[in-house]
CSV table of C-alpha atoms and ligand atoms in Angstrom, one decimal:
chain,number,residue,atom,x,y,z
A,1,MET,CA,28.3,47.9,-29.4
A,2,SER,CA,25.8,50.3,-27.8
A,3,PHE,CA,23.1,51.9,-30.0
A,4,ARG,CA,20.8,54.9,-29.5
A,5,LEU,CA,17.3,53.8,-30.4
A,6,ALA,CA,14.3,55.8,-31.7
A,7,VAL,CA,11.2,53.8,-31.0
A,8,LEU,CA,8.0,54.4,-33.0
A,9,GLY,CA,4.9,52.7,-31.5
A,10,ALA,CA,4.1,52.8,-27.8
A,11,GLY,CA,2.1,49.6,-27.6
A,12,ALA,CA,3.1,46.3,-25.8
A,13,VAL,CA,6.2,45.8,-28.0
A,14,GLY,CA,7.4,49.4,-28.2
A,15,GLY,CA,6.8,49.8,-24.4
A,16,SER,CA,8.8,46.7,-23.7
A,17,VAL,CA,11.7,47.8,-25.9
A,18,LEU,CA,11.8,51.0,-23.8
A,19,ASP,CA,11.8,49.0,-20.6
A,20,LEU,CA,14.4,46.5,-21.7
A,21,ALA,CA,16.8,48.4,-23.9
A,22,ASP,CA,19.4,49.1,-21.2
A,23,THR,CA,19.6,45.4,-20.2
A,24,TYR,CA,20.9,44.8,-23.7
A,25,GLY,CA,23.4,47.7,-23.5
A,26,HIS,CA,21.4,50.2,-25.6
A,27,GLU,CA,19.5,53.4,-24.8
A,28,VAL,CA,16.2,54.9,-26.1
A,29,VAL,CA,16.7,58.5,-27.1
A,30,ALA,CA,13.2,59.0,-28.7
A,31,PHE,CA,9.9,57.3,-28.1
A,32,ALA,CA,6.7,58.1,-29.9
A,33,ASP,CA,3.1,57.0,-30.1
A,34,SER,CA,0.8,58.3,-32.9
A,35,ALA,CA,0.3,61.7,-31.2
A,36,SER,CA,3.3,62.6,-29.1
A,37,ALA,CA,7.0,62.0,-28.5
A,38,ALA,CA,9.4,61.9,-25.7
A,39,ILE,CA,13.0,62.8,-26.6
A,40,ASP,CA,16.1,62.9,-24.5
A,41,PRO,CA,19.6,62.7,-26.1
A,42,ASP,CA,20.9,61.3,-22.7
A,43,GLY,CA,18.5,58.4,-22.8
A,44,LEU,CA,14.8,58.2,-21.6
A,45,ASP,CA,13.7,56.9,-18.3
A,46,SER,CA,11.2,54.3,-19.1
A,47,GLN,CA,9.2,54.6,-15.8
A,48,SER,CA,8.7,58.3,-16.2
A,49,VAL,CA,7.6,58.0,-19.8
A,50,ARG,CA,5.2,55.3,-19.0
A,51,ALA,CA,3.8,57.2,-16.0
A,52,ARG,CA,3.2,60.3,-18.2
A,53,LYS,CA,1.4,58.2,-20.7
A,54,GLU,CA,-0.8,56.7,-18.0
A,55,ARG,CA,-1.4,60.1,-16.4
A,56,GLU,CA,-1.8,62.4,-19.4
A,57,GLY,CA,-2.3,60.1,-22.4
A,58,VAL,CA,0.9,61.4,-24.0
A,59,VAL,CA,4.4,60.1,-23.8
A,60,GLY,CA,6.0,63.5,-23.9
A,61,ASP,CA,5.8,67.1,-25.2
A,62,GLY,CA,7.3,66.5,-28.7
A,63,ASP,CA,5.6,65.8,-32.0
A,64,PRO,CA,6.1,62.2,-33.4
A,65,THR,CA,7.9,63.5,-36.5
A,66,ALA,CA,10.6,65.1,-34.3
A,67,VAL,CA,11.9,61.6,-33.7
A,68,PHE,CA,13.6,61.7,-37.1
A,69,ASP,CA,15.5,64.8,-36.2
A,70,THR,CA,17.2,63.2,-33.2
A,71,ASP,CA,20.7,61.7,-33.1
A,72,TYR,CA,19.6,58.1,-33.2
A,73,ASP,CA,21.4,55.0,-34.7
A,74,VAL,CA,18.5,52.5,-35.1
A,75,LEU,CA,14.8,53.1,-35.8
A,76,VAL,CA,12.6,50.5,-34.1
A,77,GLU,CA,9.4,50.4,-36.1
A,78,ALA,CA,6.7,49.0,-33.8
A,79,THR,CA,3.6,50.7,-35.0
A,80,PRO,CA,0.5,48.5,-35.8
A,81,THR,CA,0.7,46.2,-38.9
A,82,THR,CA,-1.2,47.6,-41.9
A,83,LEU,CA,-1.9,45.9,-45.2
A,84,GLY,CA,-1.5,47.0,-48.8
A,85,ASP,CA,0.8,50.0,-48.9
A,86,ALA,CA,1.9,49.2,-45.3
A,87,GLU,CA,1.6,52.9,-44.4
A,88,PRO,CA,2.5,54.7,-42.3
A,89,GLY,CA,5.1,52.1,-41.3
A,90,PHE,CA,6.7,52.0,-44.7
A,91,SER,CA,7.3,55.8,-44.8
A,92,HIS,CA,8.9,55.7,-41.4
A,93,VAL,CA,11.3,53.0,-42.6
A,94,GLU,CA,12.0,54.9,-45.8
A,95,ARG,CA,12.8,58.1,-44.0
A,96,ALA,CA,15.3,56.3,-41.6
A,97,LEU,CA,17.0,54.4,-44.5
A,98,LEU,CA,17.3,57.6,-46.6
A,99,ASP,CA,19.0,59.1,-43.6
A,100,ASP,CA,21.4,56.1,-43.5
A,101,ARG,CA,20.1,54.8,-40.2
A,102,HIS,CA,19.5,51.1,-39.4
A,103,VAL,CA,15.9,49.8,-39.1
A,104,VAL,CA,14.6,47.0,-36.9
A,105,LEU,CA,10.9,46.1,-37.5
A,106,ALA,CA,8.3,44.5,-35.3
A,107,ASN,CA,5.6,45.8,-37.8
A,108,LYS,CA,4.9,43.0,-40.3
A,109,GLY,CA,3.4,45.2,-43.0
A,110,PRO,CA,6.5,46.6,-44.8
A,111,VAL,CA,8.2,43.1,-44.8
A,112,ALA,CA,5.1,41.2,-45.9
A,113,GLU,CA,3.5,43.6,-48.4
A,114,ARG,CA,6.5,45.6,-49.8
A,115,TYR,CA,9.5,43.4,-49.5
A,116,GLY,CA,11.1,44.4,-52.8
A,117,ASP,CA,10.7,48.1,-52.1
A,118,LEU,CA,12.2,47.5,-48.6
A,119,ARG,CA,15.2,45.7,-50.0
A,120,ALA,CA,15.7,48.3,-52.7
A,121,LEU,CA,15.8,51.1,-50.1
A,122,GLU,CA,18.2,49.1,-48.0
A,123,ALA,CA,20.5,48.6,-51.0
A,124,GLU,CA,20.8,52.4,-51.4
A,125,SER,CA,21.4,53.1,-47.7
A,126,GLU,CA,24.3,52.8,-45.3
A,127,GLY,CA,21.6,51.3,-42.9
A,128,ARG,CA,20.6,47.7,-42.6
A,129,VAL,CA,17.1,46.3,-42.1
A,130,GLN,CA,16.3,43.5,-39.6
A,131,PHE,CA,12.9,42.0,-38.7
A,132,GLU,CA,13.2,38.9,-36.5
A,133,ALA,CA,10.3,40.2,-34.3
A,134,THR,CA,7.9,40.0,-37.2
A,135,VAL,CA,7.9,36.1,-37.1
A,136,GLY,CA,7.1,34.1,-34.0
A,137,GLY,CA,7.8,36.6,-31.3
A,138,ALA,CA,10.7,35.4,-29.2
A,139,ILE,CA,11.5,32.4,-31.4
A,140,PRO,CA,14.7,33.0,-33.4
A,141,VAL,CA,13.4,31.8,-36.7
A,142,LEU,CA,14.9,34.3,-39.1
A,143,SER,CA,18.3,34.3,-37.5
A,144,THR,CA,18.3,30.5,-37.6
A,145,ILE,CA,17.5,30.6,-41.4
A,146,SER,CA,20.2,33.2,-41.8
A,147,ASP,CA,22.8,31.0,-40.0
A,148,LEU,CA,21.8,27.9,-42.0
A,149,GLY,CA,21.8,29.9,-45.3
A,150,ALA,CA,18.3,30.6,-46.8
A,151,GLY,CA,19.3,28.5,-49.9
A,152,HIS,CA,19.7,25.4,-47.7
A,153,VAL,CA,16.1,25.6,-46.2
A,154,THR,CA,13.5,24.2,-48.5
A,155,ALA,CA,10.4,24.9,-46.4
A,156,ALA,CA,9.1,26.4,-43.2
A,157,ARG,CA,5.9,25.1,-41.6
A,158,GLY,CA,4.1,25.4,-38.3
A,159,VAL,CA,1.9,27.3,-36.0
A,160,LEU,CA,2.6,31.1,-35.9
A,161,ASN,CA,-0.6,32.5,-34.3
A,162,GLY,CA,-0.9,32.1,-30.6
A,163,THR,CA,-4.5,33.4,-30.4
A,164,ALA,CA,-5.8,30.8,-32.9
A,165,ASN,CA,-3.8,28.1,-31.3
A,166,PHE,CA,-5.2,29.0,-27.8
A,167,ILE,CA,-8.8,28.8,-29.2
A,168,LEU,CA,-8.3,25.5,-31.0
A,169,SER,CA,-6.6,23.9,-28.0
A,170,ARG,CA,-9.3,25.1,-25.6
A,171,MET,CA,-12.1,23.9,-27.9
A,172,ALA,CA,-10.5,20.5,-28.1
A,173,ALA,CA,-9.6,20.1,-24.4
A,174,GLU,CA,-12.9,21.5,-22.9
A,175,GLY,CA,-15.4,20.6,-25.7
A,176,LEU,CA,-16.3,24.3,-25.9
A,177,ASP,CA,-17.5,26.0,-29.1
A,178,TYR,CA,-15.6,28.7,-31.0
A,179,GLU,CA,-17.6,31.7,-29.8
A,180,HIS,CA,-17.3,30.8,-26.1
A,181,VAL,CA,-13.5,30.3,-26.3
A,182,LEU,CA,-13.0,33.4,-28.3
A,183,ALA,CA,-14.8,35.5,-25.6
A,184,GLU,CA,-12.6,33.8,-23.0
A,185,ALA,CA,-9.4,34.6,-24.9
A,186,GLN,CA,-10.5,38.2,-25.1
A,187,ASP,CA,-11.2,38.3,-21.4
A,188,LEU,CA,-7.7,36.9,-20.7
A,189,GLY,CA,-6.1,39.4,-23.0
A,190,VAL,CA,-4.8,36.7,-25.3
A,191,ALA,CA,-7.0,37.8,-28.2
A,192,GLU,CA,-7.3,41.4,-29.3
A,193,ALA,CA,-10.6,43.2,-29.0
A,194,ASP,CA,-10.6,42.9,-32.8
A,195,PRO,CA,-9.2,39.4,-33.3
A,196,THR,CA,-9.9,39.4,-37.1
A,197,PHE,CA,-6.3,39.1,-38.2
A,198,ASP,CA,-5.8,36.2,-35.8
A,199,VAL,CA,-8.9,34.1,-36.4
A,200,ASP,CA,-9.0,34.6,-40.1
A,201,GLY,CA,-5.5,33.4,-40.6
A,202,ILE,CA,-4.2,36.8,-41.8
A,203,ASP,CA,-1.6,37.3,-39.0
A,204,ALA,CA,-0.2,33.8,-39.6
A,205,ALA,CA,-0.2,34.3,-43.4
A,206,LEU,CA,1.7,37.6,-43.1
A,207,LYS,CA,4.4,35.7,-41.1
A,208,PHE,CA,4.6,32.9,-43.6
A,209,VAL,CA,4.7,35.4,-46.5
A,210,ILE,CA,7.7,37.0,-44.7
A,211,LEU,CA,9.3,33.5,-44.4
A,212,ALA,CA,8.6,32.9,-48.1
A,213,ASN,CA,10.3,36.2,-49.0
A,214,VAL,CA,13.4,35.3,-46.9
A,215,LEU,CA,13.6,31.8,-48.4
A,216,SER,CA,13.1,32.9,-52.1
A,217,ASP,CA,15.6,34.2,-54.5
A,218,GLU,CA,15.6,38.0,-54.9
A,219,ALA,CA,13.5,37.9,-58.1
A,220,THR,CA,10.5,36.4,-56.4
A,221,GLU,CA,8.5,38.5,-54.0
A,222,TYR,CA,5.4,37.4,-52.1
A,223,ARG,CA,2.6,39.5,-50.7
A,224,LEU,CA,-0.5,38.6,-48.6
A,225,ASP,CA,-2.6,38.4,-51.8
A,226,ASP,CA,-0.4,35.5,-53.0
A,227,ALA,CA,-1.2,33.4,-50.0
A,228,GLY,CA,-4.0,30.8,-49.7
A,229,VAL,CA,-5.6,31.7,-46.4
A,230,GLU,CA,-8.3,30.0,-44.4
A,231,GLY,CA,-9.0,30.8,-40.8
A,232,ILE,CA,-10.6,29.0,-37.9
A,233,ARG,CA,-14.0,30.7,-37.6
A,234,ASN,CA,-15.7,27.8,-39.3
A,235,VAL,CA,-14.0,24.9,-37.4
A,236,PRO,CA,-17.0,23.3,-35.6
A,237,GLY,CA,-16.5,21.7,-32.2
A,238,THR,CA,-17.8,18.5,-33.7
A,239,ALA,CA,-14.8,18.4,-36.1
A,240,LEU,CA,-12.5,18.5,-33.1
A,241,ASP,CA,-14.5,15.7,-31.4
A,242,LEU,CA,-14.3,13.5,-34.4
A,243,ALA,CA,-10.6,14.2,-34.8
A,244,ALA,CA,-10.0,13.3,-31.1
A,245,GLU,CA,-11.7,9.9,-31.6
A,246,ASP,CA,-9.1,9.2,-34.3
A,247,GLY,CA,-6.1,10.4,-32.1
A,248,ARG,CA,-5.9,13.7,-33.9
A,249,THR,CA,-6.6,17.3,-33.4
A,250,VAL,CA,-6.8,20.5,-35.5
A,251,ARG,CA,-4.2,23.3,-35.7
A,252,LEU,CA,-3.9,26.4,-37.9
A,253,ILE,CA,-0.9,25.3,-39.9
A,254,GLY,CA,1.0,27.5,-42.3
A,255,GLU,CA,3.6,26.6,-44.9
A,256,ALA,CA,6.1,28.6,-46.9
A,257,THR,CA,7.9,26.9,-49.8
A,258,ALA,CA,9.3,27.8,-53.2
A,259,ASP,CA,5.7,27.1,-54.4
A,260,GLY,CA,4.1,29.8,-52.3
A,261,VAL,CA,2.3,30.2,-49.0
A,262,ARG,CA,-0.7,28.4,-47.5
A,263,VAL,CA,-2.4,28.8,-44.1
A,264,ALA,CA,-5.4,26.6,-43.1
A,265,PRO,CA,-6.8,24.4,-40.3
A,266,ARG,CA,-5.2,20.9,-40.6
A,267,LEU,CA,-5.5,17.6,-38.8
A,268,VAL,CA,-2.4,16.7,-36.9
A,269,PRO,CA,-1.7,13.8,-34.6
A,270,LYS,CA,-2.5,14.6,-30.9
A,271,GLY,CA,0.7,15.1,-28.9
A,272,SER,CA,2.8,15.5,-32.1
A,273,THR,CA,5.4,18.2,-32.6
A,274,LEU,CA,3.0,20.5,-34.4
A,275,ALA,CA,0.3,20.1,-31.8
A,276,VAL,CA,1.6,22.8,-29.5
A,277,THR,CA,-0.9,24.0,-26.9
A,278,GLY,CA,-2.1,27.4,-25.6
A,279,THR,CA,-0.4,30.4,-27.1
A,280,GLN,CA,2.8,28.6,-28.0
A,281,ASN,CA,4.2,28.8,-31.6
A,282,ILE,CA,6.3,26.3,-33.5
A,283,VAL,CA,8.3,26.5,-36.7
A,284,GLN,CA,9.7,23.4,-38.5
A,285,LEU,CA,12.4,24.1,-41.0
A,286,GLU,CA,13.1,21.5,-43.7
A,287,THR,CA,16.8,21.7,-44.5
A,288,GLN,CA,18.5,20.4,-47.6
A,289,HIS,CA,21.2,18.3,-45.8
A,290,ALA,CA,20.3,18.2,-42.2
A,291,GLY,CA,16.6,17.0,-41.9
A,292,GLN,CA,14.1,18.9,-39.9
A,293,LEU,CA,14.7,21.5,-37.2
A,294,ASN,CA,11.9,22.4,-34.8
A,295,ILE,CA,11.9,25.7,-32.8
A,296,SER,CA,9.1,26.5,-30.4
A,297,GLY,CA,8.3,29.1,-27.8
A,298,ARG,CA,6.4,32.2,-27.1
A,299,GLY,CA,5.2,33.7,-30.3
A,300,ALA,CA,3.6,36.9,-28.9
A,301,GLY,CA,3.7,39.3,-26.1
A,302,GLY,CA,5.5,42.6,-25.3
A,303,PRO,CA,8.7,41.4,-23.5
A,304,GLU,CA,8.9,38.3,-25.8
A,305,THR,CA,8.7,40.3,-29.0
A,306,ALA,CA,11.0,43.1,-27.6
A,307,THR,CA,13.5,40.3,-27.0
A,308,ALA,CA,13.6,39.6,-30.7
A,309,VAL,CA,13.8,43.4,-31.5
A,310,LEU,CA,16.7,43.9,-29.1
A,311,SER,CA,18.5,40.8,-30.3
A,312,ASP,CA,18.3,42.3,-33.8
A,313,VAL,CA,19.7,45.6,-32.6
A,314,SER,CA,22.6,43.8,-31.0
A,315,ARG,CA,23.3,42.0,-34.3
A,316,LEU,CA,23.9,45.4,-36.1
A,317,GLU,CA,27.4,46.8,-36.3
B,1,HSE,N1,-1.7,38.3,-32.3
B,1,HSE,C1,-0.6,37.4,-32.6
B,1,HSE,C2,-0.8,36.1,-32.0
B,1,HSE,C3,0.7,38.0,-32.2
B,1,HSE,O1,-1.8,35.8,-31.4
B,1,HSE,O2,0.1,35.2,-32.2
B,1,HSE,C4,1.2,39.2,-33.1
B,1,HSE,O3,1.5,38.8,-34.3
């Protein structure tokens, strides 16, 4: 089935959704950044929208709020993740669901911080909510859990932050210290100019909170505040050297179980399944009857995350 998409957020993910939508059989009829919107009921041309943004700093002549007045089927919410009330993303989602439209999120805030509110709105709407892109970029974690049945998955564990993993793997491989590798990661565009969420474990924790919400019964809701979070700022190079002498290394490992969410640097055997390198992510699912499933791949990036968004769109009916 072909859907008309309204995309909010013109960053790496929103832009890639605009670029790739037609390869999935969908069209983007509205595309907005925080200050402007491009609208075309016949489908937007990604190259001309991107060229205009490059040239004039706006994506089109419209106001962002005009997006909601267009004839769209699915709202793609790809504005930056915010904590607490998860605004303005949450209000965007609310508006679309009140209008009985489907919602696909790349923004983690509403799913991690207001999961109960989100599900309550969905229950009253003709629209459905999907959010594969919020956990592990291109890796189909949530759809795998859905296929298995959330009740048959007892835990999710792994590495869900590419920036922190890149820093830890480079520190271990090259004997470099944290500050040096962070600067290198920023130069390469792996880490954001403000990498706080990544290196303090917050980004990984939000993803494991989302996993905990998906794995829990409806009465239990997790938020970031419920998670135990420790980042990688204080991991000294000497700890990695000592770990290496013992055939081990350090990774920022998260876990979501019925008992809650924890993210912290942990020792793992070198070359083991959890010791992915560079910006790779990995999720291990513990199942009730079928042992452990491991899924790894690219956990970040525009086209990678847009792939998860567009797969979610294609799952809608
Ligand atoms: N900045 C994240 C990462 C991707 O480094 O994995 C977005 O959640």
